[in-house]
Amino acid sequence: MGTRYSIKCWSDDPTIKTETLQADVDKLLDEINQQMSTYRPESELSRFNAAPAGEWFAVSAETAFVTERALHFYRLTNGASDVTVGPLVKLWDFGPGRHSVGARVNAPSAELLAKTKSLTGGEHLEVRLDPPALYKTIDSLEVDLSSIAKGYAVDAVADLLAADGLVNYMIEIGGEVRAAGVRQDGKPWRIGTEAPDPKRRGIHRIIALQDQSLATSGDYRNFRVIDDNKVSHIINPKTGRPLPYRGWSVTLLAPTCLEADALATALLVMGEEVGYNWCKEHDVAALFLIRRGKEIVEIATPKFQEMTSKAE
């Protein structure tokens, strides 16, 4: 997944061994990579991306489940969450092997943008859970589950720990977090959310997390410069263009990390007003950090205020 993981846990059960747990977690994460990584050419997802359209491609139950969830959020967000935008990410010079952060690049022509955008779209993807398989209606369709697979991996590790008898733990993979139970001192787990500042890394807010998941998405770390204007790495699937650099972030709380992971980026795509209203309509707990001049303004949805007040 190109990132690190961290697990903090405790138990009074002397039969639970850290070494055994770590070996089990490493094995599980390697299996998920083998299923869903786009960095491994032999993974299930890479082989599906290379396969022709028009026929069902057999995959594991896990890959089918995550893809089904991705399509669910594609429909729920009216296309703001789309796992098929990979060609557009590459077109705008983001992704592996591209220029460094802050590099000056040229915008693609309108014709090339339209052609590339036609290669994307969740409506060209189908999933079957039993027997598990994926199907695409155009040969060029590429699925990249990175916006949701880390969250799924956190949930899978949580299931593994729970099956081993652990009830108090905090799991973090690449910034996506899930916590259960409490710390050894009996207090809730506490997570620091980063201030959306590209020049430094600092904690903006501490959130108490108990039996919840948390994910944050921001547009302030990875950007390019086009015609003297900064653009972020986050692509708007509807326009095919990167979001303008705004110095924003969205932190989302949800029962599962998969859900938090999927929706955090979608809310950035929606924007402040539409995203906030969507959260109110769907009872979603989100914290928007909006940069206005030199100030960072917090906008918390009612559900976020409710969930954080309970955990404090």
Tab-separated table of C-alpha atoms in Angstrom:
chain	number	residue	atom	x	y	z
A	1	MET	CA	0.000	0.000	0.000
A	2	GLY	CA	3.055	2.232	-0.014
A	3	THR	CA	2.640	3.241	3.602
A	4	ARG	CA	3.215	2.143	7.188
A	5	TYR	CA	0.895	0.734	9.815
A	6	SER	CA	0.696	1.020	13.582
A	7	ILE	CA	-1.304	-0.982	16.106
A	8	LYS	CA	-1.633	-0.222	19.793
A	9	CYS	CA	-3.444	-2.785	21.898
A	10	TRP	CA	-3.542	-4.247	25.369
A	11	SER	CA	-5.047	-7.253	27.099
A	12	ASP	CA	-4.912	-9.039	30.438
A	13	ASP	CA	-4.858	-12.375	28.594
A	14	PRO	CA	-1.292	-13.775	28.859
A	15	THR	CA	-1.880	-16.165	25.938
A	16	ILE	CA	-2.040	-13.276	23.437
A	17	LYS	CA	1.460	-12.776	22.000
A	18	THR	CA	2.556	-9.652	20.143
A	19	GLU	CA	4.836	-11.608	17.802
A	20	THR	CA	2.007	-13.901	16.703
A	21	LEU	CA	-0.360	-10.974	16.192
A	22	GLN	CA	2.155	-9.096	14.044
A	23	ALA	CA	2.802	-12.142	11.866
A	24	ASP	CA	-0.944	-12.598	11.370
A	25	VAL	CA	-1.416	-8.918	10.509
A	26	ASP	CA	1.488	-8.921	8.033
A	27	LYS	CA	0.069	-11.999	6.333
A	28	LEU	CA	-3.395	-10.436	6.103
A	29	LEU	CA	-2.113	-7.168	4.642
A	30	ASP	CA	-0.013	-9.037	2.086
A	31	GLU	CA	-3.113	-10.978	1.019
A	32	ILE	CA	-5.051	-7.724	0.576
A	33	ASN	CA	-2.203	-6.296	-1.509
A	34	GLN	CA	-2.195	-9.426	-3.640
A	35	GLN	CA	-5.902	-8.925	-4.240
A	36	MET	CA	-6.276	-5.159	-4.686
A	37	SER	CA	-2.903	-3.487	-5.284
A	38	THR	CA	-2.399	-1.663	-8.577
A	39	TYR	CA	1.366	-1.637	-7.907
A	40	ARG	CA	1.558	-5.428	-8.278
A	41	PRO	CA	1.025	-6.527	-11.894
A	42	GLU	CA	0.011	-10.009	-10.733
A	43	SER	CA	-2.700	-8.815	-8.312
A	44	GLU	CA	-6.342	-9.625	-8.999
A	45	LEU	CA	-7.155	-5.987	-9.693
A	46	SER	CA	-4.200	-5.451	-12.041
A	47	ARG	CA	-5.141	-8.551	-14.005
A	48	PHE	CA	-8.767	-7.390	-14.217
A	49	ASN	CA	-7.633	-3.984	-15.477
A	50	ALA	CA	-5.628	-5.705	-18.227
A	51	ALA	CA	-8.481	-8.052	-19.185
A	52	PRO	CA	-10.858	-7.321	-22.068
A	53	ALA	CA	-14.363	-6.001	-21.521
A	54	GLY	CA	-17.517	-8.022	-21.941
A	55	GLU	CA	-16.808	-11.024	-19.730
A	56	TRP	CA	-16.955	-11.746	-16.009
A	57	PHE	CA	-13.534	-11.861	-14.352
A	58	ALA	CA	-13.330	-14.113	-11.282
A	59	VAL	CA	-11.901	-12.469	-8.142
A	60	SER	CA	-11.803	-13.186	-4.423
A	61	ALA	CA	-14.811	-12.501	-2.234
A	62	GLU	CA	-12.817	-9.696	-0.595
A	63	THR	CA	-12.091	-7.861	-3.856
A	64	ALA	CA	-15.707	-8.230	-4.927
A	65	PHE	CA	-16.924	-6.879	-1.579
A	66	VAL	CA	-14.680	-3.803	-1.667
A	67	THR	CA	-15.624	-3.095	-5.292
A	68	GLU	CA	-19.319	-3.439	-4.440
A	69	ARG	CA	-18.846	-0.930	-1.614
A	70	ALA	CA	-17.017	1.402	-4.013
A	71	LEU	CA	-19.967	1.302	-6.413
A	72	HIS	CA	-22.349	1.868	-3.500
A	73	PHE	CA	-20.526	5.072	-2.569
A	74	TYR	CA	-20.310	6.077	-6.247
A	75	ARG	CA	-24.100	6.021	-6.391
A	76	LEU	CA	-24.593	7.488	-2.904
A	77	THR	CA	-22.372	10.505	-3.646
A	78	ASN	CA	-23.738	11.002	-7.164
A	79	GLY	CA	-20.352	10.195	-8.677
A	80	ALA	CA	-18.125	12.243	-6.334
A	81	SER	CA	-16.462	9.000	-5.188
A	82	ASP	CA	-15.237	7.173	-8.287
A	83	VAL	CA	-12.573	4.434	-8.319
A	84	THR	CA	-12.164	4.587	-12.117
A	85	VAL	CA	-10.487	8.022	-12.425
A	86	GLY	CA	-6.957	6.583	-12.701
A	87	PRO	CA	-6.432	7.692	-16.334
A	88	LEU	CA	-7.349	11.256	-15.350
A	89	VAL	CA	-4.943	11.166	-12.405
A	90	LYS	CA	-2.141	10.235	-14.802
A	91	LEU	CA	-3.264	12.802	-17.377
A	92	TRP	CA	-2.820	15.611	-14.866
A	93	ASP	CA	0.637	14.315	-13.905
A	94	PHE	CA	-0.201	12.736	-10.553
A	95	GLY	CA	0.412	9.182	-9.439
A	96	PRO	CA	3.530	6.956	-9.311
A	97	GLY	CA	6.541	7.983	-11.379
A	98	ARG	CA	5.291	11.491	-12.087
A	99	HIS	CA	6.719	14.922	-11.283
A	100	SER	CA	7.419	15.995	-7.720
A	101	VAL	CA	5.076	18.052	-5.556
A	102	GLY	CA	4.848	21.662	-6.738
A	103	ALA	CA	6.181	20.968	-10.228
A	104	ARG	CA	5.037	23.155	-13.112
A	105	VAL	CA	3.159	21.139	-15.721
A	106	ASN	CA	1.057	21.861	-18.784
A	107	ALA	CA	-2.690	21.384	-18.904
A	108	PRO	CA	-3.914	18.789	-21.420
A	109	SER	CA	-5.849	19.934	-24.454
A	110	ALA	CA	-9.646	19.944	-24.286
A	111	GLU	CA	-9.714	17.121	-26.838
A	112	LEU	CA	-7.330	14.930	-24.839
A	113	LEU	CA	-9.221	15.646	-21.616
A	114	ALA	CA	-12.535	14.659	-23.199
A	115	LYS	CA	-11.023	11.493	-24.670
A	116	THR	CA	-9.466	10.472	-21.345
A	117	LYS	CA	-12.642	11.240	-19.406
A	118	SER	CA	-14.550	8.909	-21.738
A	119	LEU	CA	-12.348	6.061	-20.463
A	120	THR	CA	-13.663	6.495	-16.917
A	121	GLY	CA	-16.927	6.196	-15.023
A	122	GLY	CA	-18.376	3.863	-12.420
A	123	GLU	CA	-21.316	3.174	-14.711
A	124	HIS	CA	-18.951	1.025	-16.808
A	125	LEU	CA	-18.203	-1.295	-13.866
A	126	GLU	CA	-20.296	-4.146	-12.456
A	127	VAL	CA	-19.732	-6.548	-9.581
A	128	ARG	CA	-21.140	-9.966	-8.711
A	129	LEU	CA	-20.798	-11.256	-5.162
A	130	ASP	CA	-21.700	-14.913	-5.738
A	131	PRO	CA	-19.677	-16.259	-7.368
A	132	PRO	CA	-17.417	-13.208	-6.917
A	133	ALA	CA	-16.473	-11.518	-10.177
A	134	LEU	CA	-16.003	-8.122	-11.831
A	135	TYR	CA	-17.238	-6.953	-15.229
A	136	LYS	CA	-16.466	-3.902	-17.360
A	137	THR	CA	-18.239	-2.602	-20.411
A	138	ILE	CA	-15.240	-0.807	-21.980
A	139	ASP	CA	-11.753	-2.270	-22.481
A	140	SER	CA	-9.941	0.826	-21.218
A	141	LEU	CA	-11.587	0.908	-17.788
A	142	GLU	CA	-9.100	0.859	-14.901
A	143	VAL	CA	-10.170	0.315	-11.300
A	144	ASP	CA	-8.015	1.721	-8.495
A	145	LEU	CA	-9.334	0.908	-5.028
A	146	SER	CA	-6.656	2.892	-3.172
A	147	SER	CA	-9.231	5.451	-1.992
A	148	ILE	CA	-11.109	2.732	-0.130
A	149	ALA	CA	-8.795	-0.287	0.267
A	150	LYS	CA	-6.773	1.205	3.135
A	151	GLY	CA	-9.977	1.686	5.073
A	152	TYR	CA	-11.012	-1.871	4.288
A	153	ALA	CA	-7.603	-3.119	5.442
A	154	VAL	CA	-8.034	-1.340	8.784
A	155	ASP	CA	-11.427	-3.002	9.219
A	156	ALA	CA	-9.988	-6.400	8.282
A	157	VAL	CA	-7.213	-6.032	10.857
A	158	ALA	CA	-9.824	-5.033	13.450
A	159	ASP	CA	-11.771	-8.210	12.693
A	160	LEU	CA	-8.571	-10.241	13.068
A	161	LEU	CA	-7.750	-8.692	16.454
A	162	ALA	CA	-11.301	-9.191	17.688
A	163	ALA	CA	-11.208	-12.844	16.603
A	164	ASP	CA	-8.037	-13.245	18.691
A	165	GLY	CA	-9.869	-11.922	21.741
A	166	LEU	CA	-8.666	-8.310	21.779
A	167	VAL	CA	-11.249	-5.688	22.695
A	168	ASN	CA	-8.979	-2.672	23.312
A	169	TYR	CA	-6.957	-1.497	20.320
A	170	MET	CA	-6.201	1.328	17.908
A	171	ILE	CA	-5.206	0.571	14.312
A	172	GLU	CA	-3.714	3.103	11.891
A	173	ILE	CA	-2.773	2.478	8.264
A	174	GLY	CA	-1.549	5.497	6.325
A	175	GLY	CA	-3.600	7.910	8.426
A	176	GLU	CA	-6.830	5.889	8.476
A	177	VAL	CA	-7.736	4.920	12.042
A	178	ARG	CA	-10.092	2.590	13.884
A	179	ALA	CA	-10.309	2.288	17.659
A	180	ALA	CA	-12.154	-0.087	19.965
A	181	GLY	CA	-12.477	-0.126	23.722
A	182	VAL	CA	-10.188	2.136	25.729
A	183	ARG	CA	-6.546	2.734	26.556
A	184	GLN	CA	-4.960	0.872	29.441
A	185	ASP	CA	-5.656	3.857	31.713
A	186	GLY	CA	-9.368	3.520	30.972
A	187	LYS	CA	-9.561	6.677	28.845
A	188	PRO	CA	-10.625	6.831	25.175
A	189	TRP	CA	-8.008	6.565	22.457
A	190	ARG	CA	-6.976	10.034	21.276
A	191	ILE	CA	-6.155	10.916	17.666
A	192	GLY	CA	-4.485	14.107	16.470
A	193	THR	CA	-5.830	15.524	13.212
A	194	GLU	CA	-3.370	17.501	11.102
A	195	ALA	CA	-3.733	21.188	10.344
A	196	PRO	CA	-4.087	21.725	6.563
A	197	ASP	CA	-0.755	23.498	6.172
A	198	PRO	CA	1.633	22.430	3.373
A	199	LYS	CA	4.633	24.125	5.013
A	200	ARG	CA	4.604	22.252	8.304
A	201	ARG	CA	3.074	19.276	10.051
A	202	GLY	CA	1.154	20.204	13.163
A	203	ILE	CA	-1.804	18.975	15.169
A	204	HIS	CA	-4.961	21.033	14.742
A	205	ARG	CA	-7.285	19.095	17.009
A	206	ILE	CA	-7.309	16.048	19.283
A	207	ILE	CA	-10.302	13.737	18.841
A	208	ALA	CA	-11.301	11.088	21.371
A	209	LEU	CA	-12.126	7.890	19.513
A	210	GLN	CA	-14.013	4.957	20.994
A	211	ASP	CA	-15.560	2.190	18.866
A	212	GLN	CA	-15.320	4.456	15.810
A	213	SER	CA	-13.252	4.959	12.683
A	214	LEU	CA	-11.627	8.140	11.404
A	215	ALA	CA	-10.245	9.188	8.024
A	216	THR	CA	-8.965	12.531	6.773
A	217	SER	CA	-8.569	13.757	3.209
A	218	GLY	CA	-6.856	17.004	2.255
A	219	ASP	CA	-5.819	18.914	-0.856
A	220	TYR	CA	-2.784	20.655	0.656
A	221	ARG	CA	0.118	18.162	0.435
A	222	ASN	CA	0.194	17.017	-3.195
A	223	PHE	CA	-0.232	19.675	-5.866
A	224	ARG	CA	1.035	20.887	-9.232
A	225	VAL	CA	1.283	24.353	-10.777
A	226	ILE	CA	-0.523	25.019	-14.063
A	227	ASP	CA	-0.463	28.540	-15.545
A	228	ASP	CA	0.713	29.903	-12.173
A	229	ASN	CA	-2.268	28.324	-10.390
A	230	LYS	CA	-1.949	25.470	-7.902
A	231	VAL	CA	-4.144	22.419	-8.456
A	232	SER	CA	-4.542	19.529	-6.030
A	233	HIS	CA	-4.122	15.810	-6.700
A	234	ILE	CA	-7.838	15.189	-6.139
A	235	ILE	CA	-9.739	14.791	-9.398
A	236	ASN	CA	-13.357	15.853	-9.783
A	237	PRO	CA	-14.816	12.843	-11.651
A	238	LYS	CA	-17.589	14.961	-13.171
A	239	THR	CA	-15.317	17.518	-14.828
A	240	GLY	CA	-12.205	15.374	-15.208
A	241	ARG	CA	-10.167	18.239	-13.778
A	242	PRO	CA	-8.166	18.488	-10.538
A	243	LEU	CA	-9.652	20.513	-7.717
A	244	PRO	CA	-8.128	23.963	-7.274
A	245	TYR	CA	-5.682	24.130	-4.397
A	246	ARG	CA	-7.594	25.501	-1.393
A	247	GLY	CA	-5.740	24.282	1.708
A	248	TRP	CA	-8.750	22.331	2.973
A	249	SER	CA	-9.254	19.033	4.726
A	250	VAL	CA	-12.210	16.878	5.735
A	251	THR	CA	-12.142	14.494	8.694
A	252	LEU	CA	-14.879	11.907	8.853
A	253	LEU	CA	-16.088	9.625	11.654
A	254	ALA	CA	-17.951	6.427	10.825
A	255	PRO	CA	-18.604	2.928	12.191
A	256	THR	CA	-16.191	1.422	9.647
A	257	CYS	CA	-12.941	2.790	8.274
A	258	LEU	CA	-13.954	1.764	4.757
A	259	GLU	CA	-16.898	4.161	4.915
A	260	ALA	CA	-14.824	6.973	6.428
A	261	ASP	CA	-12.096	6.486	3.807
A	262	ALA	CA	-14.517	6.494	0.879
A	263	LEU	CA	-16.495	9.552	1.934
A	264	ALA	CA	-13.694	11.863	3.101
A	265	THR	CA	-12.359	12.483	-0.407
A	266	ALA	CA	-15.861	12.610	-1.901
A	267	LEU	CA	-16.735	15.484	0.437
A	268	LEU	CA	-13.702	17.454	-0.759
A	269	VAL	CA	-14.948	16.984	-4.317
A	270	MET	CA	-18.440	18.173	-3.352
A	271	GLY	CA	-17.086	21.317	-1.718
A	272	GLU	CA	-17.994	23.131	1.480
A	273	GLU	CA	-21.683	23.963	0.996
A	274	VAL	CA	-22.796	20.927	-1.006
A	275	GLY	CA	-20.702	18.571	1.128
A	276	TYR	CA	-22.006	19.973	4.412
A	277	ASN	CA	-25.636	19.775	3.263
A	278	TRP	CA	-25.078	16.233	1.963
A	279	CYS	CA	-23.704	15.229	5.374
A	280	LYS	CA	-26.728	16.694	7.147
A	281	GLU	CA	-29.086	14.875	4.794
A	282	HIS	CA	-27.288	11.535	5.282
A	283	ASP	CA	-26.479	12.012	9.001
A	284	VAL	CA	-22.719	11.891	8.404
A	285	ALA	CA	-20.166	13.022	11.002
A	286	ALA	CA	-17.681	15.313	9.236
A	287	LEU	CA	-15.343	18.139	10.209
A	288	PHE	CA	-14.400	20.571	7.435
A	289	LEU	CA	-11.248	22.640	7.946
A	290	ILE	CA	-11.571	25.557	5.542
A	291	ARG	CA	-8.755	28.042	4.940
A	292	ARG	CA	-9.965	31.624	4.716
A	293	GLY	CA	-6.966	33.874	4.261
A	294	LYS	CA	-4.533	33.037	7.052
A	295	GLU	CA	-7.240	31.555	9.252
A	296	ILE	CA	-8.504	27.973	9.425
A	297	VAL	CA	-12.241	27.778	10.059
A	298	GLU	CA	-13.851	24.668	11.556
A	299	ILE	CA	-17.239	23.607	10.220
A	300	ALA	CA	-18.584	20.540	12.019
A	301	THR	CA	-21.760	18.734	11.032
A	302	PRO	CA	-24.364	18.095	13.752
A	303	LYS	CA	-23.510	14.372	13.738
A	304	PHE	CA	-19.807	15.121	14.235
A	305	GLN	CA	-20.579	17.369	17.193
A	306	GLU	CA	-22.811	14.678	18.677
A	307	MET	CA	-20.273	11.858	18.261
A	308	THR	CA	-17.285	13.803	19.581
A	309	SER	CA	-19.180	15.131	22.608
A	310	LYS	CA	-20.115	11.558	23.572
A	311	ALA	CA	-16.508	10.356	23.334
A	312	GLU	CA	-14.895	13.199	25.313
